[in-house]
Coordinates of C-alpha atoms and ligand atoms in Angstrom, one line a residue:
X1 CA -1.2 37.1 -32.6
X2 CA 0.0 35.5 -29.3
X3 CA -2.8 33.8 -26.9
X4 CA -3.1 37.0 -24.7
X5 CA -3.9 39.9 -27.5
X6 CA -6.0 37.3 -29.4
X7 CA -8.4 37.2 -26.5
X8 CA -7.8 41.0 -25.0
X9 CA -10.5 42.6 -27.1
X10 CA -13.8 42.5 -28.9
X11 CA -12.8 41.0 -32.3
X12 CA -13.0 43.2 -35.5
X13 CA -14.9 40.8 -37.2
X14 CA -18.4 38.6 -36.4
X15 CA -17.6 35.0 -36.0
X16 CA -19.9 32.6 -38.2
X17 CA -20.6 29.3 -36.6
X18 CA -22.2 26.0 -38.4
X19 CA -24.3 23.6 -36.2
X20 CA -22.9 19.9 -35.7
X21 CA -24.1 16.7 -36.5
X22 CA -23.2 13.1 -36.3
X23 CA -19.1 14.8 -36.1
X24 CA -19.2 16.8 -38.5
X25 CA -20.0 20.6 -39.6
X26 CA -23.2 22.1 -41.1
X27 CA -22.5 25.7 -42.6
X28 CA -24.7 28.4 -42.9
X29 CA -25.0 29.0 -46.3
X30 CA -28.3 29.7 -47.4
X31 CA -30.3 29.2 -44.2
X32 CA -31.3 32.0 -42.1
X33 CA -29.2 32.9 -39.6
X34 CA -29.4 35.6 -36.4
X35 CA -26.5 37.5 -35.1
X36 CA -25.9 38.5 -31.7
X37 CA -24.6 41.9 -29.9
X38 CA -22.0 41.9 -27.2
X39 CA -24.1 42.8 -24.0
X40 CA -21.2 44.3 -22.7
X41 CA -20.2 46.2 -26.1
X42 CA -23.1 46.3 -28.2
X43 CA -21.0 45.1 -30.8
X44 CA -22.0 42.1 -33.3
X45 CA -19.7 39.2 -32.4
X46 CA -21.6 36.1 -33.8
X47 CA -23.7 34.5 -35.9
X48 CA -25.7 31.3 -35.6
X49 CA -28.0 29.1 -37.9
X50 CA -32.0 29.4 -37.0
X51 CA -31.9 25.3 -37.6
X52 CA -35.2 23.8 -38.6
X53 CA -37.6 21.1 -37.6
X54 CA -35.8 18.9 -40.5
X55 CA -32.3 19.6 -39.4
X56 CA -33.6 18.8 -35.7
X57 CA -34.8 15.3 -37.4
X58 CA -31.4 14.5 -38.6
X59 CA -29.9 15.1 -35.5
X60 CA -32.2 13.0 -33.4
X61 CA -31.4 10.0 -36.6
X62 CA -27.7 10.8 -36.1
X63 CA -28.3 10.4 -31.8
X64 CA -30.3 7.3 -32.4
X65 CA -28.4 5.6 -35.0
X66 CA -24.9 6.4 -32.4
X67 CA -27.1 4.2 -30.1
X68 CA -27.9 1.9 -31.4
X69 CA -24.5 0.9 -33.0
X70 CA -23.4 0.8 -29.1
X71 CA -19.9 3.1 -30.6
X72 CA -20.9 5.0 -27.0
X73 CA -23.5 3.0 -25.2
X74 CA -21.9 -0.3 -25.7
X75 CA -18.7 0.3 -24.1
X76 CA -17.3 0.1 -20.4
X77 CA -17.5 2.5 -17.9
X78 CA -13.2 3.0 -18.2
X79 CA -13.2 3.2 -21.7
X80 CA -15.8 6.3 -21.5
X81 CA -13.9 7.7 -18.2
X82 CA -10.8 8.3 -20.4
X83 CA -13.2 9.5 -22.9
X84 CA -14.4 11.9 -20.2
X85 CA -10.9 13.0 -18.5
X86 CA -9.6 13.9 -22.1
X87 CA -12.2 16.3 -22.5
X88 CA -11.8 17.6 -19.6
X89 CA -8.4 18.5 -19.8
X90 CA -9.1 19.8 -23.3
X91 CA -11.2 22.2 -21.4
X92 CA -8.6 23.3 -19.5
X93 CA -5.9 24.0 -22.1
X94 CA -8.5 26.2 -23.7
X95 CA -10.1 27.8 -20.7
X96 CA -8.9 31.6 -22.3
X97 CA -10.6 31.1 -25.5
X98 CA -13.7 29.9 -24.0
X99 CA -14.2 32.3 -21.3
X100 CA -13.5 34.9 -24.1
X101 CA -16.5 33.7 -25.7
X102 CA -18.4 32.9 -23.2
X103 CA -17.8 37.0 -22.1
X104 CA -18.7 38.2 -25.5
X105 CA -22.1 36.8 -25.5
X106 CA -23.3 36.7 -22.2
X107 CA -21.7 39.6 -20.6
X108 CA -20.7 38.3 -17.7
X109 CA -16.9 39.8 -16.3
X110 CA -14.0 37.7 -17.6
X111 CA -13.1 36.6 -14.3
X112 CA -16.4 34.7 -13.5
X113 CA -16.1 33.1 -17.1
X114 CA -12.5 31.5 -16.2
X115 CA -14.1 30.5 -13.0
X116 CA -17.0 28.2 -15.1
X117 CA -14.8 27.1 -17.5
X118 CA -12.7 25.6 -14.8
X119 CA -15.3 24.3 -12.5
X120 CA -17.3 23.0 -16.2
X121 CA -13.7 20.8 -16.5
X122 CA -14.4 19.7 -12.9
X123 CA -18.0 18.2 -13.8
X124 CA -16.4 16.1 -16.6
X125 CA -13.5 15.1 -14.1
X126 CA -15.9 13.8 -11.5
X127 CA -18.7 12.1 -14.3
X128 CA -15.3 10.1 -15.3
X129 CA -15.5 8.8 -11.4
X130 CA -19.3 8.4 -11.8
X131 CA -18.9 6.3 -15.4
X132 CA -17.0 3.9 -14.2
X133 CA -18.8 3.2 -10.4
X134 CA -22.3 3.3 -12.0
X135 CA -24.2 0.6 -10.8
X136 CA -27.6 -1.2 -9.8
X137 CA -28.8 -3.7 -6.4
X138 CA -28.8 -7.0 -5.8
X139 CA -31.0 -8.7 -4.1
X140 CA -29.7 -12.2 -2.4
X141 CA -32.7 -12.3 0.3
X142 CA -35.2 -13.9 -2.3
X143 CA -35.2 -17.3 -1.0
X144 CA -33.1 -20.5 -2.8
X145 CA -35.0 -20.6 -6.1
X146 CA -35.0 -16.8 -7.0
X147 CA -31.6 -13.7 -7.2
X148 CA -32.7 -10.1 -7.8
X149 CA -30.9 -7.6 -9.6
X150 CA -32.0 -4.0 -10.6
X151 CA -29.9 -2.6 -13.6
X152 CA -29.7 1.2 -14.9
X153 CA -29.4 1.9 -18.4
X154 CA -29.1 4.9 -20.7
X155 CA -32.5 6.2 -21.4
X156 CA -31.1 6.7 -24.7
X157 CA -31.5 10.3 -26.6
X158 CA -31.8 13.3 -24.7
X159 CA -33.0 16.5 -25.9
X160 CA -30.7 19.3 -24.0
X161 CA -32.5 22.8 -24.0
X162 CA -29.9 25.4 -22.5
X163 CA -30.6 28.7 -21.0
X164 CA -28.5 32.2 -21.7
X165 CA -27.6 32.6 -18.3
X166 CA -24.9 30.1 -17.5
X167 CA -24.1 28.8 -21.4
X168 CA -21.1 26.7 -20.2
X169 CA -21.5 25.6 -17.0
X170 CA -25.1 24.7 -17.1
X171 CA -23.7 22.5 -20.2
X172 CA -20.9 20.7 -18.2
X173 CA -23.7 19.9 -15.2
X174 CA -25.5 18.1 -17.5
X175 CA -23.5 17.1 -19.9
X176 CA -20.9 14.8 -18.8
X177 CA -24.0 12.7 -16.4
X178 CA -25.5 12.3 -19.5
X179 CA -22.7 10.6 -21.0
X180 CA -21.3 8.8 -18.3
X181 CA -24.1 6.3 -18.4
X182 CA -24.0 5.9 -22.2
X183 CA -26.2 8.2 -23.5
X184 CA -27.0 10.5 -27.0
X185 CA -27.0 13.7 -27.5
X186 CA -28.8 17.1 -29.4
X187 CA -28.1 20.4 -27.4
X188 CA -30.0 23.1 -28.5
X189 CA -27.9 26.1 -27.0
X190 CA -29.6 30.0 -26.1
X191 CA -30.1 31.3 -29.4
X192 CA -28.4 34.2 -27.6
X193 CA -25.2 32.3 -26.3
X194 CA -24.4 29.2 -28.6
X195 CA -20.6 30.1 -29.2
X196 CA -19.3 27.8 -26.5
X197 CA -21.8 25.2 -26.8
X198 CA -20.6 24.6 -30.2
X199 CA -16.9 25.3 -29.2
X200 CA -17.3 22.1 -27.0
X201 CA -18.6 19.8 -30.3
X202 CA -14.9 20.1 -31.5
X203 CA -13.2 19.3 -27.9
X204 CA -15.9 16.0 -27.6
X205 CA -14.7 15.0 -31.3
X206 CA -10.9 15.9 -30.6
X207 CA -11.3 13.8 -27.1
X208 CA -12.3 10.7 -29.1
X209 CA -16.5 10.6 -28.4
X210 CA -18.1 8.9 -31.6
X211 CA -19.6 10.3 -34.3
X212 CA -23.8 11.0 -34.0
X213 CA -23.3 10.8 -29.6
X214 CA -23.3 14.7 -29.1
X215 CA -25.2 16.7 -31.8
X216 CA -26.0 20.5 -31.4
X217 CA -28.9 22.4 -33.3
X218 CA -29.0 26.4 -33.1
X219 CA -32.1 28.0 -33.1
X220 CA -35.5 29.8 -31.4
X221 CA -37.0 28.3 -28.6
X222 CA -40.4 28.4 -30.3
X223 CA -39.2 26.5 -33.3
X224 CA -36.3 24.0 -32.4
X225 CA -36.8 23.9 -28.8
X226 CA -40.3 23.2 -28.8
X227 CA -39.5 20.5 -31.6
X228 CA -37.4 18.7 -29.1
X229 CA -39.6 18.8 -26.4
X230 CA -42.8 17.3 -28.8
X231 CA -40.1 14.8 -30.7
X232 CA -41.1 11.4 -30.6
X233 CA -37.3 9.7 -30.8
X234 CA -36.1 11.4 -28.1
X235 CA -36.5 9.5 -24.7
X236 CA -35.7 12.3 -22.5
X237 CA -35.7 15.9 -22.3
X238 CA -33.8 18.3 -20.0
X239 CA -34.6 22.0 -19.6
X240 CA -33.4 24.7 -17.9
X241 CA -35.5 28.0 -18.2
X242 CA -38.2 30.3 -17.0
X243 CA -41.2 28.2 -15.1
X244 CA -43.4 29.0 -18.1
X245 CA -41.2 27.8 -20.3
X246 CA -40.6 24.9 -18.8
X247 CA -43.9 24.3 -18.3
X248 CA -44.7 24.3 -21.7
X249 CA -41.7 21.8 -22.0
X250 CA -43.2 19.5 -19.5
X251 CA -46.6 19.1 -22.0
X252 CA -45.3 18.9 -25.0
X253 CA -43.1 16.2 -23.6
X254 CA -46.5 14.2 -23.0
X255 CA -46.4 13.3 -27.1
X256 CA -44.3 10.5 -26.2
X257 CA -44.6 10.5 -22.0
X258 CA -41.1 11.5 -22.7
X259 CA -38.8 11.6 -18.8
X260 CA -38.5 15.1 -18.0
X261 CA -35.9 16.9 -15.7
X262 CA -36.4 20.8 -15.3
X263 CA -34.7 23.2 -13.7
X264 CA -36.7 26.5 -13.6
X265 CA -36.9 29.8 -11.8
X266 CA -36.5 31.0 -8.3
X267 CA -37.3 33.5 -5.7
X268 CA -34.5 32.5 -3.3
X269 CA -34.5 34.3 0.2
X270 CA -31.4 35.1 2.4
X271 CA -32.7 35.0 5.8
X272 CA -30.1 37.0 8.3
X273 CA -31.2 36.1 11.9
X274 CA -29.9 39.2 14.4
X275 CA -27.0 36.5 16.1
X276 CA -25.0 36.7 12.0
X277 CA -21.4 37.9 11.8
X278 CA -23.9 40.9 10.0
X279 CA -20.1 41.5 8.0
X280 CA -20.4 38.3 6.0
X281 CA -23.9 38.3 5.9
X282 CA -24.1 41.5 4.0
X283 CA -21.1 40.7 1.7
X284 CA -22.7 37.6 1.0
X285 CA -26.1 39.2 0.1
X286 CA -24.0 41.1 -2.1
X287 CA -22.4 38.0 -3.9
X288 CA -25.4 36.2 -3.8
X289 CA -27.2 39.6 -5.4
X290 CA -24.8 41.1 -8.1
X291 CA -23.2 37.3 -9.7
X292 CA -24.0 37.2 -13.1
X293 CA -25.6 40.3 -12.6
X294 CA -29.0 38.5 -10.8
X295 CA -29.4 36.7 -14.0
X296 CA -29.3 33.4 -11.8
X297 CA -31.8 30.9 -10.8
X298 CA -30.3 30.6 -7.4
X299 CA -29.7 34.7 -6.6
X300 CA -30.2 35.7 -3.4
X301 CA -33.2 38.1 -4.4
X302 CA -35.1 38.6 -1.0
X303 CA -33.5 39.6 1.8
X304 CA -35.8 38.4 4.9
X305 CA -33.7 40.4 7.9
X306 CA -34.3 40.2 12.1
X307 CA -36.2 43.2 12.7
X308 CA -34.1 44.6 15.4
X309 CA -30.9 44.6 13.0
X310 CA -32.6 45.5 9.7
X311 CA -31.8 48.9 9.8
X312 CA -27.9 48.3 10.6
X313 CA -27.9 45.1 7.7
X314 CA -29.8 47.4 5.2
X315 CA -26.4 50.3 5.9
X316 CA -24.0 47.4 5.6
X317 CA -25.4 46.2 2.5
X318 CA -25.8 49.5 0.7
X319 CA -21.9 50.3 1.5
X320 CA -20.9 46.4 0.0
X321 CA -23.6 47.5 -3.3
X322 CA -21.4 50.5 -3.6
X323 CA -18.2 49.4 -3.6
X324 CA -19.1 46.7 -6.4
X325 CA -17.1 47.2 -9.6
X326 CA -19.0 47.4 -12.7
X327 CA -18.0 47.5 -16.2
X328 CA -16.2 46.4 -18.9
X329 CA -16.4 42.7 -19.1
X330 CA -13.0 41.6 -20.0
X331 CA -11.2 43.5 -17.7
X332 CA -10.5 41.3 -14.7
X333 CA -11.2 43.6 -11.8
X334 CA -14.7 43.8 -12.7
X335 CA -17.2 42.2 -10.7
X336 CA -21.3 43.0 -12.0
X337 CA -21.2 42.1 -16.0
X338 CA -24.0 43.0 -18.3
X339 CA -27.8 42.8 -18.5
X340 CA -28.2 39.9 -21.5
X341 CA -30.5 42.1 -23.7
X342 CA -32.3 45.2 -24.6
X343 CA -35.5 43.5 -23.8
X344 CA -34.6 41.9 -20.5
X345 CA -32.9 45.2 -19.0
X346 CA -36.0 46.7 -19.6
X347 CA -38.0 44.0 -18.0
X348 CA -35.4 44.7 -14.6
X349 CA -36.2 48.4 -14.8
X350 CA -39.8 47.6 -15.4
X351 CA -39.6 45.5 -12.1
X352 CA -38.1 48.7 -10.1
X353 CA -40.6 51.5 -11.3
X354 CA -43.4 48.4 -10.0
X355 CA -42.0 48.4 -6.7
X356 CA -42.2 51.8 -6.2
X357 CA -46.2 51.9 -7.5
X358 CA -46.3 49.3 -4.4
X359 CA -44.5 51.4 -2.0
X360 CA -41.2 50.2 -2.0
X361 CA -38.3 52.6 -1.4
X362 CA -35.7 52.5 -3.7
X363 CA -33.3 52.7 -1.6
X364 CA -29.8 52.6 -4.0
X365 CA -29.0 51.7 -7.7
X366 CA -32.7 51.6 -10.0
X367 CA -31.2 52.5 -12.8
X368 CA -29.7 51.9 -16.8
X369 CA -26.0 52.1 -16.7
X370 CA -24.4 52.7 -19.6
X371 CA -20.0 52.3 -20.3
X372 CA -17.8 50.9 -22.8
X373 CA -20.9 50.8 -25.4
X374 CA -22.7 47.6 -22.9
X375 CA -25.6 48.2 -21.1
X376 CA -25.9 47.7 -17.4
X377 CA -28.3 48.1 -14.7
X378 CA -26.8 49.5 -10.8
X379 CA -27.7 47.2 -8.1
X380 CA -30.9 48.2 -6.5
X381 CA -32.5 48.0 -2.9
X382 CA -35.9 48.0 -2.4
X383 CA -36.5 48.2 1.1
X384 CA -40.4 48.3 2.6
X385 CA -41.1 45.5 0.8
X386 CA -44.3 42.9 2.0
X387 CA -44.0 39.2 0.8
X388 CA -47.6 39.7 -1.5
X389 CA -46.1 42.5 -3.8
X390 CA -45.4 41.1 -7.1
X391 CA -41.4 42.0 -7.1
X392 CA -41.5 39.6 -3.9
X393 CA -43.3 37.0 -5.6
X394 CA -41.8 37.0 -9.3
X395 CA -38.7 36.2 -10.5
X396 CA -37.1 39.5 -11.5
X397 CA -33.6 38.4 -13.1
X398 CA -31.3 40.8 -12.2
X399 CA -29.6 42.9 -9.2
X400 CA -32.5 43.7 -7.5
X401 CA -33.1 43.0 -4.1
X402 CA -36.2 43.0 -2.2
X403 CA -36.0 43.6 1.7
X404 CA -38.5 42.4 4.1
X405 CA -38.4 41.9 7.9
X406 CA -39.6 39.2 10.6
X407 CA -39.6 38.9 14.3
X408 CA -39.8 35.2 15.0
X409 CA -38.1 32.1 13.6
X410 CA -41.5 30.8 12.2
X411 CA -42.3 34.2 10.4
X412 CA -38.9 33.9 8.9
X413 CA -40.0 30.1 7.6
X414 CA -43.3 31.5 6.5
X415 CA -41.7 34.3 4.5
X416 CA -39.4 32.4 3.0
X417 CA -42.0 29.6 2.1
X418 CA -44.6 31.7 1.0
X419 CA -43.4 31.5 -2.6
X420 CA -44.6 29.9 -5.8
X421 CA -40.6 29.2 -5.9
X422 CA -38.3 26.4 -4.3
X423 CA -34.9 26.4 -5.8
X424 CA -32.4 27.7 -3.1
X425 CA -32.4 29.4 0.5
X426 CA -28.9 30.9 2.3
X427 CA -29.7 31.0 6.3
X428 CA -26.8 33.1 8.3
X429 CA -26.8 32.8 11.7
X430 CA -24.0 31.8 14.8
X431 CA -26.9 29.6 16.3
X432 CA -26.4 26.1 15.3
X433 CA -29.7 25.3 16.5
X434 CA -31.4 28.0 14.6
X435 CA -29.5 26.8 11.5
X436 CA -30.5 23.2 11.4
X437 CA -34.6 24.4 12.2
X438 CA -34.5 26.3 9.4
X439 CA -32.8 24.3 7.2
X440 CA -35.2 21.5 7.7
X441 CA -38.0 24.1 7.5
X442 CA -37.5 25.7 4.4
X443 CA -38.7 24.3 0.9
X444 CA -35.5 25.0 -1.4
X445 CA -33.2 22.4 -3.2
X446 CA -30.5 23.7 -2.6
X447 CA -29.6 25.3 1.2
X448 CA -26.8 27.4 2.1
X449 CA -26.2 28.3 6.1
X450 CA -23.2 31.2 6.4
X451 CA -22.5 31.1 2.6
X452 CA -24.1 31.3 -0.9
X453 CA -24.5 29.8 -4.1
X454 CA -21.5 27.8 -3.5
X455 CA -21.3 24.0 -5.1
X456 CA -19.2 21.9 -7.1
X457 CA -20.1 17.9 -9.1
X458 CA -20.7 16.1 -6.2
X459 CA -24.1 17.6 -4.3
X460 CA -27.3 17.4 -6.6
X461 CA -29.3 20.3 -7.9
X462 CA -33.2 21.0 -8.1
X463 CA -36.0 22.8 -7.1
X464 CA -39.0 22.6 -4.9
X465 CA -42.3 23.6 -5.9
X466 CA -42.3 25.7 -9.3
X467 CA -38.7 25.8 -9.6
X468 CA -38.1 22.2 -11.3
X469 CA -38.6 18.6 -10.7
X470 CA -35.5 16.1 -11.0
X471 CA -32.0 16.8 -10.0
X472 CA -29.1 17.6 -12.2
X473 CA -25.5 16.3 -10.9
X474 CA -23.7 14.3 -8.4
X475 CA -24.9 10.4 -8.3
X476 CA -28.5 11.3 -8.4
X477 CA -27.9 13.5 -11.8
X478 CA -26.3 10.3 -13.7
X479 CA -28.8 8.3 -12.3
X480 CA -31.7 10.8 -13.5
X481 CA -30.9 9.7 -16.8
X482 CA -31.0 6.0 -16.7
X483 CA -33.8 3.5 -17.0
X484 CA -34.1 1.2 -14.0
X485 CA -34.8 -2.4 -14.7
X486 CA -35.9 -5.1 -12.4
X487 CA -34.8 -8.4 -12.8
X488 CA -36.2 -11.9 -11.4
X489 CA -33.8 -15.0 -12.2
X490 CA -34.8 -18.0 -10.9
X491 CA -33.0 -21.0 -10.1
X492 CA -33.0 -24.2 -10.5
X493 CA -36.5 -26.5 -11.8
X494 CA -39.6 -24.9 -11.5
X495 CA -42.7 -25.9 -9.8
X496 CA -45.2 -26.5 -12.3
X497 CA -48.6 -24.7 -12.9
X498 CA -49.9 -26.5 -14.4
X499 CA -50.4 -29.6 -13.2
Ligands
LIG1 O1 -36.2 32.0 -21.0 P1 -36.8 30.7 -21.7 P2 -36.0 33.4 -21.5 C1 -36.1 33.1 -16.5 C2 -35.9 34.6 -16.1 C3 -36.0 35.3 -17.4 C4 -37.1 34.6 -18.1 C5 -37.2 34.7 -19.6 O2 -36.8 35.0 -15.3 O3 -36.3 36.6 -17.3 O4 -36.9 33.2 -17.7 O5 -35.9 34.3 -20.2 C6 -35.8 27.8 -25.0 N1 -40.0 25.2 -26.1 N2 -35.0 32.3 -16.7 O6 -37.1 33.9 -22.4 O7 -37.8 31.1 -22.6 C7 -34.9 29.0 -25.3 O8 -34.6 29.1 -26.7 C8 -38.8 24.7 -25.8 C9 -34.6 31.5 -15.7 O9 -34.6 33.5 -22.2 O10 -37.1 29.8 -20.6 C10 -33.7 28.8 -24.4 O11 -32.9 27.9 -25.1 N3 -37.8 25.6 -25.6 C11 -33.5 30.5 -16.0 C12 -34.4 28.2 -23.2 O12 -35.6 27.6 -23.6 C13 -38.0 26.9 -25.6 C14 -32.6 30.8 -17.1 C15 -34.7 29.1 -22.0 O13 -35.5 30.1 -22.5 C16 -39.3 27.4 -25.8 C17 -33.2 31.6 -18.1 C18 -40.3 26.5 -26.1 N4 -41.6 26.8 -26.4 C19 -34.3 32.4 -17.9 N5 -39.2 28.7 -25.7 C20 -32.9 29.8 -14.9 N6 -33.7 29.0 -14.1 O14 -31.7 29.8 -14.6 C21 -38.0 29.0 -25.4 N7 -37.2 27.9 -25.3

């Protein structure tokens, strides 16, 4: 079967996967394992290994003992650059197969995957850069008898607790920071989406990382995740995930006052001042509403509009929501991908019959979508929205869109503020001015004016508030996982205490 026709359609049969430790293969034979349905086909197309506390155990052994035989850790900044670069060009050569995959079990339209996979090779290009330009302070300003210098090192093990949302990409933001300073390894994947995740243990190994550095365990949250979070040999933990999640993360981390990065949910407003090119605006609203289907920590799920051009915005953005191609996954033209599960999509709809017991209009979409056996849900309006409803104030997870208005610049702030959430803001307006006051205003990690959810390696990520606390990529996310040491030298004899 040539490249093209292999990854066309939903395979015939389920693909088994093994978990990976210390370099090599674990099967599933014997152990539990759960399989997982296409989203977008409602079709079986994987199987992974519920891993236990014990396999968890000999993953962290495998992490620790890579560590501490320096095979990773020990070596120079080049050395794990080329490391790095190989990987990511193995990436590249299999972008196809890995979008596939990453499609099958997420849902998410064919054309987006490519796009991750590609910007996921990115990350590991630029943490080659970062590798080898790491570095501490020195401080020459001590006086004759004393030099300063502050040192990062690896933190060591890192527990990796990945969401179903983003499977590849929110890998490769992590990922390659994580090594690029010298660090192990255990990923535990999305029990839902672990296919690329593990895909990646054989591009590491083929790309020349030593054995025991990057370690993946499948499993439940409940069970494997929340063993990573309480372990005692890991020295760091990084989660992405719902706020409650992550909050249970954050204590159990406390066992061993393990560091902690999280990135966790939003509730991230597009404020649209009256001066926008209203065009843009609305077809960014659109982006920002239906990619990945709203299953995305930084959606643009308010919509906080100028009073005196809410009515013409709320048109322009109904005719972009219509126009938005829904469907199968793997055909390229498709734009709004599938709802992740059964459970979830309910949830959504849940949300929507909530808003209207509040008084929100439904204004378009609202509803299950069902085609080419996947289940989908329209993007919705709500309009009449007020900031204190509860589908303003919680995080909703897919194309829904609450609209509120404002009058002032300040009640734009206040709206946009008055959240439990902190993760992201997009601001469109001509007036530079008005820009750069909200900008400054606004409590969000990550700011868009004119545009959203755009990014690449080299600008951090993070959240305000509830939504996280750390950042994840550019400088700051290699630096995040490092210890910091401070060094005294002194030179020369010393001047005696005692006397
Ligand atoms: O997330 P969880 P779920 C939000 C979104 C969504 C809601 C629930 O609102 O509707 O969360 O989704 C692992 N200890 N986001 O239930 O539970 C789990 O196996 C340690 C926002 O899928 O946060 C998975 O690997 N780990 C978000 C990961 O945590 C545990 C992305 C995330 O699952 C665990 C996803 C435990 N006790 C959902 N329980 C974003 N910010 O992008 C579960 N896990």
């Amino acid at each position: 079967m040539d490249h093209a026709t292999a990854f066309a359609a939903v395979p015939e049969t389920v693909r088994e996967f093994g978990f990976f430790i210390d370099g090599t293969w674990r099967d599933t034979a014997g152990r539990d394992t759960l399989l997982r349905s296409s989203p977008g086909y409602g079709r079986d197309v994987s199987r992974v290994t519920l891993c236990t506390r014990a396999d968890l155990d000999e993953a962290v052994a495998a992490a620790r003992a890579a560590f501490k035989r320096r095979v990773w850790s020990g070596i120079g900044g080049a050395e794990r650059a080329a490391v790095l670069l190989r990987v990511a060009r193995a990436i590249r050569a299999r972008v196809e197969e890995l979008a596939f995959w990453e499609t099958l079990e997420t849902g998410k339209p064919i054309s987006q995957s490519r796009a991750e996979i590609n910007d996921a090779a990115g990350h590991f290009e630029y943490c080659a850069g970062q590798a080898q330009s790491l570095s501490g302070e020195t401080f020459n300003n001590h006086g004759d008898d004393m030099f300063g210098v502050v040192t990062r090192e690896p933190v060591g093990v890192v527990g990796l607790i990945n969401p179903w949302n983003f499977p590849f990409i929110v890998l490769a933001e992590r990922l390659p920071y994580i090594l690029a300073s010298g660090n192990s390894v255990v990923v535990k994947p999305s029990e839902m989406t672990s296919a690329t995740t593990l895909m990646c243990a054989d591009i590491l190994k083929e790309s020349g990382l030593p054995d025991g550095v990057y370690n993946v365990v499948t499993g439940t949250g409940p069970e494997v995740g929340q063993a990573i979070a309480e372990h005692r040999d890991i020295d760091m933990v990084s989660f992405t995930g719902s706020t409650r999640t992550g909050e249970a993360v954050l204590k159990a981390s406390a066992a061993n006052f393990k560091k902690a990065s999280l990135e966790l949910g939003g509730k991230n407003p597009q404020i649209v001042f009256a001066d926008a090119d209203l065009e843009d605006a609305a077809d960014g609203v659109a982006f920002g509403l239906c990619f990945n289907a709203g299953q995305c920590c930084v959606s643009g799920s308010r919509l906080v509009v100028e009073e005196s051009v809410a009515e013409r915005f709320k048109a322009l953005v109904v005719e972009k929501l219509s126009k938005v191609k829904l469907g199968d996954c793997l055909d390229p033209e498709t734009q709004l991908g599938a709802i992740v599960s059964e459970q979830h999509c309910d949830k959504i709809l849940g949300y929507v019959d909530l808003g209207r017991q509040e008084g929100a209009d439904v204004v378009c979409g609202g509803e299950r979508v069902s085609v080419s056996g996947g289940r989908f849900v329209a993007p919705t309006l709500l309009a009449g929205v007020r900031n204190d409803m509860r589908v303003a104030r919680e995080e909703i997870f897919g194309p829904v869109l609450c609209l509120m208005t404002f009058r002032t610049v300040e009640e734009a702030l206040e709206i946009a503020n008055d959240s439990p959430y902190g993760l992201a803001a997009s601001i469109w307006t001509k007036d530079i001015d008005k820009a750069l006051r909200v900008m400054r205003g606004v409590q969000a990690g990550r700011t868009w004016v004119n545009t959203t959810i755009a990014g690449g390696p080299g600008q951090p990520l993070g959240g305000f508030k509830q939504s996280g606390i750390g950042r994840e990529g550019g400088r700051m996310g290699v630096e995040e996982y490092t210890e910091v040491k401070s060094v005294h030298i002194a030179i020369g004899k010393r001047t005696p205490w005692v006397k």
